[in-house]
CSV table of N, CA, C and O in Angstrom, one decimal:
chain,number,residue,atom,x,y,z
A,1,MET,N,-23.4,28.6,-1.8
A,1,MET,CA,-23.7,27.7,-3.0
A,1,MET,C,-22.3,27.1,-3.5
A,1,MET,O,-21.3,27.9,-3.6
A,2,LYS,N,-22.3,25.9,-3.8
A,2,LYS,CA,-21.1,25.3,-4.4
A,2,LYS,C,-20.8,25.7,-5.8
A,2,LYS,O,-21.7,26.1,-6.5
A,3,ILE,N,-19.6,25.6,-6.2
A,3,ILE,CA,-19.1,26.0,-7.5
A,3,ILE,C,-19.8,25.2,-8.5
A,3,ILE,O,-20.2,25.7,-9.6
A,4,ASP,N,-20.0,23.8,-8.2
A,4,ASP,CA,-20.7,23.0,-9.2
A,4,ASP,C,-22.1,23.5,-9.5
A,4,ASP,O,-22.6,23.5,-10.6
A,5,ASP,N,-22.8,23.8,-8.3
A,5,ASP,CA,-24.2,24.4,-8.5
A,5,ASP,C,-24.2,25.7,-9.3
A,5,ASP,O,-25.1,25.9,-10.2
A,6,THR,N,-23.2,26.6,-9.0
A,6,THR,CA,-23.2,27.8,-9.7
A,6,THR,C,-22.9,27.6,-11.2
A,6,THR,O,-23.6,28.2,-12.0
A,7,LEU,N,-22.0,26.7,-11.5
A,7,LEU,CA,-21.7,26.4,-13.0
A,7,LEU,C,-22.8,25.8,-13.6
A,7,LEU,O,-23.2,26.1,-14.8
A,8,SER,N,-23.5,24.9,-12.9
A,8,SER,CA,-24.7,24.2,-13.5
A,8,SER,C,-25.8,25.2,-13.8
A,8,SER,O,-26.4,25.1,-14.8
A,9,ALA,N,-26.0,26.1,-12.9
A,9,ALA,CA,-27.1,27.1,-13.1
A,9,ALA,C,-26.7,28.1,-14.3
A,9,ALA,O,-27.5,28.4,-15.1
A,10,GLU,N,-25.4,28.4,-14.3
A,10,GLU,CA,-25.0,29.3,-15.4
A,10,GLU,C,-25.1,28.7,-16.8
A,10,GLU,O,-25.5,29.4,-17.7
A,11,PHE,N,-24.8,27.4,-16.9
A,11,PHE,CA,-24.8,26.7,-18.2
A,11,PHE,C,-26.0,25.9,-18.5
A,11,PHE,O,-26.2,25.4,-19.5
A,12,GLY,N,-26.9,25.9,-17.5
A,12,GLY,CA,-28.2,25.2,-17.7
A,12,GLY,C,-28.0,23.7,-17.8
A,12,GLY,O,-28.7,23.0,-18.6
A,13,ILE,N,-27.1,23.1,-17.1
A,13,ILE,CA,-26.9,21.7,-17.2
A,13,ILE,C,-26.9,21.0,-15.7
A,13,ILE,O,-26.8,21.8,-14.7
A,14,GLN,N,-27.0,19.8,-15.6
A,14,GLN,CA,-27.1,19.1,-14.2
A,14,GLN,C,-25.6,18.9,-13.8
A,14,GLN,O,-24.8,18.6,-14.6
A,15,PRO,N,-25.4,19.0,-12.5
A,15,PRO,CA,-24.1,18.7,-12.0
A,15,PRO,C,-23.7,17.3,-12.1
A,15,PRO,O,-24.6,16.4,-12.1
A,16,MET,N,-22.5,17.0,-12.4
A,16,MET,CA,-22.0,15.6,-12.6
A,16,MET,C,-22.0,14.8,-11.3
A,16,MET,O,-21.9,13.5,-11.4
A,17,GLY,N,-21.9,15.3,-10.2
A,17,GLY,CA,-21.9,14.7,-8.9
A,17,GLY,C,-20.4,14.1,-8.7
A,17,GLY,O,-19.5,14.8,-9.0
A,18,ASN,N,-20.3,12.9,-8.1
A,18,ASN,CA,-19.0,12.4,-7.9
A,18,ASN,C,-18.3,12.0,-9.2
A,18,ASN,O,-18.9,11.3,-10.0
A,19,THR,N,-17.2,12.5,-9.4
A,19,THR,CA,-16.5,12.2,-10.6
A,19,THR,C,-15.3,11.2,-10.3
A,19,THR,O,-14.9,11.1,-9.2
A,20,GLU,N,-15.0,10.4,-11.3
A,20,GLU,CA,-14.0,9.4,-11.1
A,20,GLU,C,-12.8,9.8,-11.9
A,20,GLU,O,-12.9,10.4,-13.1
A,21,VAL,N,-11.6,9.5,-11.4
A,21,VAL,CA,-10.4,9.8,-12.1
A,21,VAL,C,-10.0,8.5,-12.9
A,21,VAL,O,-9.9,7.4,-12.3
A,22,ILE,N,-9.6,8.6,-14.1
A,22,ILE,CA,-9.3,7.5,-14.9
A,22,ILE,C,-7.9,7.7,-15.3
A,22,ILE,O,-7.6,8.7,-16.0
A,23,THR,N,-7.0,6.7,-15.1
A,23,THR,CA,-5.6,6.9,-15.4
A,23,THR,C,-5.4,6.4,-16.9
A,23,THR,O,-6.3,6.0,-17.5
A,24,LYS,N,-4.1,6.7,-17.4
A,24,LYS,CA,-3.9,6.3,-18.7
A,24,LYS,C,-4.0,4.8,-19.0
A,24,LYS,O,-4.2,4.4,-20.1
A,25,THR,N,-3.8,4.0,-17.9
A,25,THR,CA,-4.0,2.5,-18.1
A,25,THR,C,-5.4,2.1,-18.0
A,25,THR,O,-5.7,0.9,-18.2
A,26,GLY,N,-6.3,3.0,-17.8
A,26,GLY,CA,-7.7,2.7,-17.7
A,26,GLY,C,-8.2,2.4,-16.3
A,26,GLY,O,-9.4,1.9,-16.2
A,27,GLU,N,-7.3,2.6,-15.3
A,27,GLU,CA,-7.8,2.3,-14.0
A,27,GLU,C,-8.6,3.4,-13.4
A,27,GLU,O,-8.3,4.6,-13.7
A,28,VAL,N,-9.7,3.1,-12.7
A,28,VAL,CA,-10.6,4.1,-12.1
A,28,VAL,C,-10.2,4.3,-10.6
A,28,VAL,O,-10.1,3.4,-9.9
A,29,ILE,N,-10.0,5.6,-10.3
A,29,ILE,CA,-9.6,5.9,-8.9
A,29,ILE,C,-10.7,6.8,-8.3
A,29,ILE,O,-11.1,7.7,-8.8
A,30,ASN,N,-11.2,6.2,-7.2
A,30,ASN,CA,-12.4,7.0,-6.5
A,30,ASN,C,-12.0,7.6,-5.2
A,30,ASN,O,-12.3,8.7,-4.9
A,31,ASP,N,-11.2,6.9,-4.4
A,31,ASP,CA,-10.9,7.3,-3.0
A,31,ASP,C,-9.5,8.0,-2.9
A,31,ASP,O,-8.6,7.6,-3.6
A,32,SER,N,-9.4,9.0,-2.0
A,32,SER,CA,-8.2,9.6,-1.9
A,32,SER,C,-7.0,8.7,-1.4
A,32,SER,O,-5.9,8.8,-1.7
A,33,THR,N,-7.4,7.8,-0.5
A,33,THR,CA,-6.4,6.8,0.0
A,33,THR,C,-6.0,5.9,-1.1
A,33,THR,O,-4.9,5.5,-1.2
A,34,ASN,N,-6.9,5.5,-2.0
A,34,ASN,CA,-6.6,4.8,-3.1
A,34,ASN,C,-5.7,5.5,-4.0
A,34,ASN,O,-4.8,5.0,-4.7
A,35,ARG,N,-6.0,6.8,-4.2
A,35,ARG,CA,-5.1,7.7,-5.0
A,35,ARG,C,-3.7,7.7,-4.6
A,35,ARG,O,-2.8,7.6,-5.4
A,36,ILE,N,-3.5,7.8,-3.2
A,36,ILE,CA,-2.2,7.9,-2.8
A,36,ILE,C,-1.4,6.6,-3.0
A,36,ILE,O,-0.3,6.5,-3.5
A,37,GLN,N,-2.1,5.5,-2.8
A,37,GLN,CA,-1.5,4.2,-3.0
A,37,GLN,C,-1.2,4.0,-4.5
A,37,GLN,O,-0.2,3.6,-5.0
A,38,ASP,N,-2.2,4.4,-5.4
A,38,ASP,CA,-2.0,4.3,-6.9
A,38,ASP,C,-0.9,5.2,-7.3
A,38,ASP,O,-0.1,4.8,-8.2
A,39,ASP,N,-0.8,6.4,-6.8
A,39,ASP,CA,0.3,7.4,-7.2
A,39,ASP,C,1.6,6.8,-6.7
A,39,ASP,O,2.6,6.8,-7.5
A,40,PHE,N,1.6,6.2,-5.5
A,40,PHE,CA,2.9,5.5,-5.1
A,40,PHE,C,3.3,4.4,-6.0
A,40,PHE,O,4.5,4.3,-6.4
A,41,ASP,N,2.4,3.5,-6.4
A,41,ASP,CA,2.6,2.5,-7.2
A,41,ASP,C,3.2,2.9,-8.7
A,41,ASP,O,4.1,2.4,-9.2
A,42,ILE,N,2.5,3.9,-9.2
A,42,ILE,CA,2.9,4.4,-10.5
A,42,ILE,C,4.2,5.1,-10.5
A,42,ILE,O,5.1,4.8,-11.3
A,43,THR,N,4.5,5.9,-9.4
A,43,THR,CA,5.8,6.6,-9.2
A,43,THR,C,6.9,5.5,-9.0
A,43,THR,O,7.9,5.6,-9.6
A,44,ARG,N,6.6,4.6,-8.2
A,44,ARG,CA,7.6,3.5,-7.9
A,44,ARG,C,7.9,2.8,-9.2
A,44,ARG,O,9.1,2.5,-9.5
A,45,ASN,N,6.9,2.4,-10.0
A,45,ASN,CA,7.1,1.7,-11.2
A,45,ASN,C,7.9,2.5,-12.2
A,45,ASN,O,8.8,2.1,-12.9
A,46,ASN,N,7.6,3.9,-12.3
A,46,ASN,CA,8.3,4.7,-13.2
A,46,ASN,C,9.8,4.8,-12.8
A,46,ASN,O,10.7,4.8,-13.7
A,47,LEU,N,10.0,4.9,-11.5
A,47,LEU,CA,11.4,5.0,-11.0
A,47,LEU,C,12.2,3.7,-11.4
A,47,LEU,O,13.3,3.8,-11.8
A,48,ARG,N,11.5,2.6,-11.2
A,48,ARG,CA,12.2,1.3,-11.5
A,48,ARG,C,12.4,1.2,-13.0
A,48,ARG,O,13.5,0.6,-13.4
A,49,ILE,N,11.6,1.6,-13.8
A,49,ILE,CA,11.8,1.6,-15.3
A,49,ILE,C,12.9,2.5,-15.6
A,49,ILE,O,13.8,2.1,-16.5
A,50,LEU,N,13.0,3.7,-15.0
A,50,LEU,CA,14.1,4.7,-15.3
A,50,LEU,C,15.4,4.0,-14.9
A,50,LEU,O,16.5,4.1,-15.5
A,51,LEU,N,15.4,3.3,-13.8
A,51,LEU,CA,16.6,2.6,-13.3
A,51,LEU,C,17.1,1.5,-14.3
A,51,LEU,O,18.3,1.4,-14.6
A,52,GLN,N,16.1,0.7,-14.7
A,52,GLN,CA,16.4,-0.3,-15.7
A,52,GLN,C,17.0,0.2,-17.0
A,52,GLN,O,18.0,-0.3,-17.5
A,53,GLN,N,16.3,1.2,-17.5
A,53,GLN,CA,16.7,1.8,-18.8
A,53,GLN,C,18.1,2.5,-18.6
A,53,GLN,O,19.0,2.5,-19.5
A,54,GLY,N,18.3,3.1,-17.4
A,54,GLY,CA,19.5,3.8,-17.2
A,54,GLY,C,20.6,2.8,-17.1
A,54,GLY,O,21.8,3.2,-17.5
A,55,GLN,N,20.5,1.7,-16.5
A,55,GLN,CA,21.4,0.7,-16.4
A,55,GLN,C,21.9,0.2,-17.7
A,55,GLN,O,23.0,0.0,-18.0
A,56,GLU,N,20.9,0.0,-18.6
A,56,GLU,CA,21.2,-0.4,-20.0
A,56,GLU,C,22.0,0.7,-20.7
A,56,GLU,O,23.0,0.3,-21.4
A,57,ALA,N,21.6,1.9,-20.5
A,57,ALA,CA,22.3,2.9,-21.2
A,57,ALA,C,23.7,3.2,-20.7
A,57,ALA,O,24.6,3.5,-21.3
A,58,LEU,N,23.8,3.0,-19.3
A,58,LEU,CA,25.1,3.0,-18.7
A,58,LEU,C,26.1,2.0,-19.3
A,58,LEU,O,27.3,2.3,-19.6
A,59,GLN,N,25.6,0.8,-19.4
A,59,GLN,CA,26.4,-0.3,-20.0
A,59,GLN,C,26.8,0.0,-21.4
A,59,GLN,O,28.0,-0.2,-21.8
A,60,LYS,N,25.9,0.5,-22.3
A,60,LYS,CA,26.3,0.8,-23.6
A,60,LYS,C,27.2,2.1,-23.6
A,60,LYS,O,28.2,2.1,-24.4
A,61,SER,N,27.0,3.0,-22.8
A,61,SER,CA,27.9,4.2,-22.7
A,61,SER,C,29.3,3.7,-22.2
A,61,SER,O,30.3,4.3,-22.7
A,62,LEU,N,29.3,2.8,-21.3
A,62,LEU,CA,30.7,2.4,-20.8
A,62,LEU,C,31.4,1.6,-21.9
A,62,LEU,O,32.6,1.7,-22.1
A,63,ASP,N,30.7,0.8,-22.7
A,63,ASP,CA,31.2,0.2,-23.9
A,63,ASP,C,31.8,1.1,-24.8
A,63,ASP,O,32.9,1.0,-25.3
A,64,VAL,N,31.1,2.2,-25.2
A,64,VAL,CA,31.5,3.2,-26.1
A,64,VAL,C,32.8,3.9,-25.5
A,64,VAL,O,33.7,4.2,-26.2
A,65,ALA,N,32.7,4.2,-24.2
A,65,ALA,CA,33.9,4.9,-23.6
A,65,ALA,C,35.1,4.0,-23.6
A,65,ALA,O,36.2,4.5,-23.9
A,66,MET,N,34.9,2.8,-23.4
A,66,MET,CA,36.1,1.9,-23.3
A,66,MET,C,36.7,1.7,-24.8
A,66,MET,O,38.0,1.7,-24.9
A,67,GLN,N,35.8,1.7,-25.7
A,67,GLN,CA,36.3,1.5,-27.1
A,67,GLN,C,37.0,2.8,-27.7
A,67,GLN,O,38.0,2.8,-28.2
A,68,SER,N,36.4,3.9,-27.4
A,68,SER,CA,36.9,5.2,-27.8
A,68,SER,C,38.0,5.8,-27.0
A,68,SER,O,38.8,6.5,-27.5
A,69,GLU,N,38.0,5.4,-25.7
A,69,GLU,CA,39.0,6.0,-24.8
A,69,GLU,C,39.0,7.5,-24.8
A,69,GLU,O,40.1,8.1,-24.6
A,70,HIS,N,37.9,8.1,-25.1
A,70,HIS,CA,37.8,9.5,-25.1
A,70,HIS,C,37.4,10.1,-23.7
A,70,HIS,O,36.4,9.5,-23.2
A,71,PRO,N,38.0,11.2,-23.2
A,71,PRO,CA,37.6,11.7,-21.9
A,71,PRO,C,36.2,12.1,-21.8
A,71,PRO,O,35.6,11.9,-20.7
A,72,ARG,N,35.6,12.6,-22.8
A,72,ARG,CA,34.2,13.1,-22.8
A,72,ARG,C,33.3,11.9,-22.6
A,72,ARG,O,32.3,12.0,-21.9
A,73,ALA,N,33.6,10.7,-23.2
A,73,ALA,CA,32.8,9.5,-23.0
A,73,ALA,C,32.8,9.1,-21.6
A,73,ALA,O,31.8,8.7,-21.1
A,74,PHE,N,34.0,9.2,-20.9
A,74,PHE,CA,34.0,8.7,-19.6
A,74,PHE,C,33.2,9.8,-18.6
A,74,PHE,O,32.7,9.4,-17.6
A,75,GLU,N,33.3,11.0,-19.0
A,75,GLU,CA,32.6,12.0,-18.3
A,75,GLU,C,31.0,11.7,-18.4
A,75,GLU,O,30.3,11.8,-17.3
A,76,VAL,N,30.6,11.3,-19.6
A,76,VAL,CA,29.2,11.0,-19.8
A,76,VAL,C,28.9,9.8,-18.9
A,76,VAL,O,27.8,9.7,-18.2
A,77,VAL,N,29.7,8.8,-18.8
A,77,VAL,CA,29.5,7.6,-18.0
A,77,VAL,C,29.3,8.1,-16.5
A,77,VAL,O,28.5,7.5,-15.8
A,78,GLY,N,30.3,8.9,-16.1
A,78,GLY,CA,30.2,9.4,-14.7
A,78,GLY,C,28.9,10.1,-14.4
A,78,GLY,O,28.4,9.9,-13.3
A,79,ASN,N,28.5,10.9,-15.3
A,79,ASN,CA,27.2,11.7,-15.1
A,79,ASN,C,26.0,10.7,-15.0
A,79,ASN,O,25.1,10.9,-14.2
A,80,LEU,N,26.1,9.7,-15.9
A,80,LEU,CA,24.9,8.8,-16.0
A,80,LEU,C,25.0,7.9,-14.6
A,80,LEU,O,23.9,7.6,-14.1
A,81,MET,N,26.1,7.6,-14.1
A,81,MET,CA,26.1,6.9,-12.8
A,81,MET,C,25.6,7.7,-11.7
A,81,MET,O,24.9,7.2,-10.8
A,82,LYS,N,25.9,9.0,-11.7
A,82,LYS,CA,25.4,10.0,-10.7
A,82,LYS,C,23.9,10.1,-10.8
A,82,LYS,O,23.1,10.1,-9.8
A,83,GLN,N,23.4,10.1,-12.0
A,83,GLN,CA,21.9,10.2,-12.2
A,83,GLN,C,21.2,9.0,-11.7
A,83,GLN,O,20.1,9.0,-11.1
A,84,LEU,N,21.8,7.8,-11.9
A,84,LEU,CA,21.2,6.5,-11.5
A,84,LEU,C,21.2,6.5,-9.9
A,84,LEU,O,20.4,6.0,-9.4
A,85,ALA,N,22.3,6.9,-9.4
A,85,ALA,CA,22.4,7.0,-7.9
A,85,ALA,C,21.3,7.9,-7.3
A,85,ALA,O,20.7,7.6,-6.3
A,86,ASP,N,21.1,9.0,-8.0
A,86,ASP,CA,20.0,9.9,-7.6
A,86,ASP,C,18.6,9.2,-7.7
A,86,ASP,O,17.8,9.4,-6.8
A,87,ILE,N,18.4,8.5,-8.8
A,87,ILE,CA,17.1,7.9,-8.9
A,87,ILE,C,17.0,6.8,-7.8
A,87,ILE,O,15.9,6.7,-7.3
A,88,ASN,N,18.0,6.1,-7.5
A,88,ASN,CA,17.9,5.1,-6.4
A,88,ASN,C,17.5,5.9,-5.1
A,88,ASN,O,16.7,5.3,-4.3
A,89,GLN,N,18.1,7.0,-4.9
A,89,GLN,CA,17.8,7.8,-3.6
A,89,GLN,C,16.3,8.2,-3.6
A,89,GLN,O,15.6,8.2,-2.7
A,90,GLN,N,15.9,8.6,-4.9
A,90,GLN,CA,14.4,9.0,-5.0
A,90,GLN,C,13.5,7.9,-4.6
A,90,GLN,O,12.5,8.0,-4.1
A,91,LEU,N,13.9,6.6,-5.1
A,91,LEU,CA,13.1,5.5,-4.8
A,91,LEU,C,13.0,5.2,-3.3
A,91,LEU,O,12.0,5.0,-2.8
A,92,LEU,N,14.1,5.3,-2.7
A,92,LEU,CA,14.2,5.2,-1.2
A,92,LEU,C,13.3,6.3,-0.5
A,92,LEU,O,12.6,6.0,0.5
A,93,ASP,N,13.5,7.6,-1.0
A,93,ASP,CA,12.7,8.6,-0.4
A,93,ASP,C,11.3,8.5,-0.6
A,93,ASP,O,10.4,8.8,0.3
A,94,LEU,N,10.9,7.9,-1.7
A,94,LEU,CA,9.5,7.6,-2.0
A,94,LEU,C,8.9,6.6,-1.0
A,94,LEU,O,7.8,6.8,-0.4
A,95,HIS,N,9.7,5.6,-0.6
A,95,HIS,CA,9.2,4.7,0.4
A,95,HIS,C,9.1,5.3,1.8
A,95,HIS,O,8.2,5.1,2.5
A,96,SER,N,10.1,6.2,2.1
A,96,SER,CA,9.9,6.9,3.5
A,96,SER,C,8.7,7.8,3.5
A,96,SER,O,8.0,8.0,4.6
A,97,GLN,N,8.5,8.5,2.4
A,97,GLN,CA,7.3,9.4,2.3
A,97,GLN,C,6.0,8.6,2.5
A,97,GLN,O,5.1,9.0,3.1
A,98,LYS,N,6.0,7.5,1.8
A,98,LYS,CA,4.8,6.6,1.9
A,98,LYS,C,4.6,6.1,3.3
A,98,LYS,O,3.4,6.1,3.8
A,99,GLN,N,5.7,5.8,4.0
A,99,GLN,CA,5.6,5.4,5.4
A,99,GLN,C,5.0,6.5,6.2
A,99,GLN,O,4.2,6.3,7.2
A,100,LYS,N,5.5,7.7,6.0
A,100,LYS,CA,5.0,8.9,6.8
A,100,LYS,C,3.5,9.1,6.6
A,100,LYS,O,2.8,9.5,7.5
A,101,LEU,N,3.0,8.8,5.3
A,101,LEU,CA,1.6,9.1,5.0
A,101,LEU,C,0.8,7.9,5.7
A,101,LEU,O,-0.3,8.2,6.1
A,102,ASP,N,1.4,6.8,5.9
A,102,ASP,CA,0.7,5.7,6.5
A,102,ASP,C,0.6,5.7,8.0
A,102,ASP,O,-0.2,5.2,8.6
A,103,GLU,N,1.6,6.4,8.6
A,103,GLU,CA,1.8,6.5,10.0
A,103,GLU,C,0.7,7.1,10.8
A,103,GLU,O,0.3,6.6,11.8
A,104,PRO,N,0.0,8.1,10.3
A,104,PRO,CA,-1.1,8.7,11.0
A,104,PRO,C,-2.2,7.7,11.3
A,104,PRO,O,-2.7,7.6,12.5
A,105,SER,N,-2.5,6.9,10.4
A,105,SER,CA,-3.6,5.9,10.6
A,105,SER,C,-3.1,4.9,11.7
A,105,SER,O,-3.9,4.4,12.5
A,106,LYS,N,-1.9,4.5,11.7
A,106,LYS,CA,-1.4,3.6,12.6
A,106,LYS,C,-1.3,4.2,14.0
A,106,LYS,O,-1.5,3.6,15.0
A,107,ALA,N,-0.9,5.5,14.0
A,107,ALA,CA,-0.8,6.2,15.3
A,107,ALA,C,-2.2,6.4,15.9
A,107,ALA,O,-2.4,6.3,17.1
A,108,GLU,N,-3.2,6.6,15.0
A,108,GLU,CA,-4.6,6.7,15.6
A,108,GLU,C,-5.1,5.4,16.2
A,108,GLU,O,-5.7,5.3,17.3
A,109,LYS,N,-4.7,4.2,15.5
A,109,LYS,CA,-5.0,3.0,16.1
A,109,LYS,C,-4.4,2.7,17.5
A,109,LYS,O,-4.9,2.1,18.4
A,110,ALA,N,-3.1,3.2,17.5
A,110,ALA,CA,-2.3,3.0,18.7
A,110,ALA,C,-2.8,3.8,19.9
A,110,ALA,O,-2.7,3.5,21.1
A,111,LYS,N,-3.5,5.0,19.6
A,111,LYS,CA,-3.9,5.9,20.6
A,111,LYS,C,-5.2,5.3,21.3
A,111,LYS,O,-5.6,5.8,22.3
A,112,GLN,N,-5.9,4.4,20.6
A,112,GLN,CA,-7.2,3.9,21.1
A,112,GLN,C,-6.8,2.9,22.3
A,112,GLN,O,-6.4,1.9,22.1
A,113,VAL,N,-7.0,3.5,23.5
A,113,VAL,CA,-6.7,2.8,24.7
A,113,VAL,C,-8.0,2.4,25.4
A,113,VAL,O,-8.7,3.3,25.7
A,114,THR,N,-8.2,1.2,25.8
A,114,THR,CA,-9.3,0.8,26.6
A,114,THR,C,-8.9,0.5,28.0
A,114,THR,O,-8.1,-0.4,28.3
A,115,ASN,N,-9.5,1.3,28.9
A,115,ASN,CA,-9.3,1.1,30.4
A,115,ASN,C,-10.5,0.5,31.0
A,115,ASN,O,-11.5,1.1,31.0
A,116,ASN,N,-10.3,-0.7,31.5
A,116,ASN,CA,-11.4,-1.4,32.2
A,116,ASN,C,-11.2,-1.4,33.7
A,116,ASN,O,-11.2,-2.4,34.4
A,117,ALA,N,-10.8,-0.3,34.2
A,117,ALA,CA,-10.5,-0.1,35.7
A,117,ALA,C,-11.8,0.0,36.5
A,117,ALA,O,-12.7,0.8,36.2
A,118,ILE,N,-11.9,-0.9,37.5
A,118,ILE,CA,-13.0,-0.9,38.4
A,118,ILE,C,-12.8,0.2,39.5
A,118,ILE,O,-13.7,0.9,39.9
A,119,PHE,N,-11.6,0.3,39.9
A,119,PHE,CA,-11.2,1.2,41.0
A,119,PHE,C,-9.9,1.9,40.5
A,119,PHE,O,-8.9,1.3,40.2
A,120,VAL,N,-9.8,3.2,40.6
A,120,VAL,CA,-8.7,3.9,40.3
A,120,VAL,C,-8.3,4.7,41.6
A,120,VAL,O,-9.1,5.6,42.1
A,121,GLY,N,-7.1,4.4,42.1
A,121,GLY,CA,-6.7,5.1,43.3
A,121,GLY,C,-5.4,4.3,43.8
A,121,GLY,O,-5.1,3.3,43.3
A,122,SER,N,-5.0,4.7,45.0
A,122,SER,CA,-3.9,4.1,45.7
A,122,SER,C,-4.4,2.8,46.4
A,122,SER,O,-5.6,2.7,46.7
A,123,THR,N,-3.4,2.0,46.8
A,123,THR,CA,-3.8,0.8,47.6
A,123,THR,C,-4.3,1.2,49.0
A,123,THR,O,-5.2,0.6,49.5
A,124,ALA,N,-3.9,2.4,49.5
A,124,ALA,CA,-4.4,2.8,50.8
A,124,ALA,C,-5.9,3.2,50.7
A,124,ALA,O,-6.7,2.9,51.5
A,125,GLU,N,-6.2,3.9,49.6
A,125,GLU,CA,-7.6,4.3,49.4
A,125,GLU,C,-8.5,3.0,49.2
A,125,GLU,O,-9.5,3.1,49.6
A,126,LEU,N,-8.0,2.1,48.4
A,126,LEU,CA,-8.7,0.8,48.2
A,126,LEU,C,-9.0,0.1,49.5
A,126,LEU,O,-10.0,-0.4,49.9
A,127,ASN,N,-7.9,0.1,50.5
A,127,ASN,CA,-8.1,-0.5,51.7
A,127,ASN,C,-9.1,0.2,52.6
A,127,ASN,O,-10.0,-0.5,53.2
A,128,LYS,N,-9.1,1.5,52.5
A,128,LYS,CA,-10.2,2.3,53.3
A,128,LYS,C,-11.6,2.0,52.7
A,128,LYS,O,-12.5,1.8,53.5
A,129,LEU,N,-11.7,1.8,51.4
A,129,LEU,CA,-13.0,1.6,50.8
A,129,LEU,C,-13.5,0.2,51.2
A,129,LEU,O,-14.7,0.0,51.6
A,130,ILE,N,-12.6,-0.8,51.2
A,130,ILE,CA,-13.0,-2.1,51.6
A,130,ILE,C,-13.5,-2.2,53.1
A,130,ILE,O,-14.4,-2.8,53.4
A,131,ASN,N,-12.7,-1.5,54.0
A,131,ASN,CA,-12.9,-1.4,55.4
A,131,ASN,C,-14.3,-0.8,55.6
A,131,ASN,O,-15.2,-1.2,56.4
A,132,ASN,N,-14.6,0.3,54.8
A,132,ASN,CA,-15.9,1.0,54.9
A,132,ASN,C,-17.0,0.1,54.5
A,132,ASN,O,-18.2,0.2,55.0
A,133,MET,N,-16.8,-0.7,53.5
A,133,MET,CA,-17.8,-1.6,52.9
A,133,MET,C,-18.1,-2.7,53.9
A,133,MET,O,-19.2,-3.1,54.0
A,134,THR,N,-17.0,-3.2,54.6
A,134,THR,CA,-17.3,-4.3,55.5
A,134,THR,C,-17.9,-3.8,56.7
A,134,THR,O,-18.7,-4.6,57.4
A,135,LYS,N,-17.7,-2.6,57.2
A,135,LYS,CA,-18.3,-2.1,58.3
A,135,LYS,C,-19.8,-1.8,58.1
A,135,LYS,O,-20.6,-1.9,59.0
A,136,GLY,N,-20.1,-1.4,56.9
A,136,GLY,CA,-21.5,-1.1,56.5
A,136,GLY,C,-22.2,-2.4,56.4
A,136,GLY,O,-23.5,-2.3,56.4
A,137,ALA,N,-21.7,-3.5,56.1
A,137,ALA,CA,-22.5,-4.7,55.9
A,137,ALA,C,-22.8,-5.5,57.1
A,137,ALA,O,-22.8,-5.4,58.1
């Protein structure tokens, strides 16, 4: 017995059946392949926003560091640069992970080989078959 059936029997309600996932933006996600693509899109968008905001923060921090000439301000700028580089790497890693997830479907398509061979064998075997066919006719 499924857990939905067990819970429905326990609480005396009908099971909901297929449920839909609704994102914060109001998008409805039904299929797992769509979920992967949607998660990829959301994650990519978040990383790009972080990069944009980080670049703005870096510019402001660099202005403050230049004006104050304080070593701690330059340390903050260096740390922020490192974090932005890490986010860039995460964005590239995200793309490689997405490609790995997409590869199995491409590999399955590549594995489908259609052989329309009428005769499978060596040329000597084919010659014997032809000679036997002509002798029999």
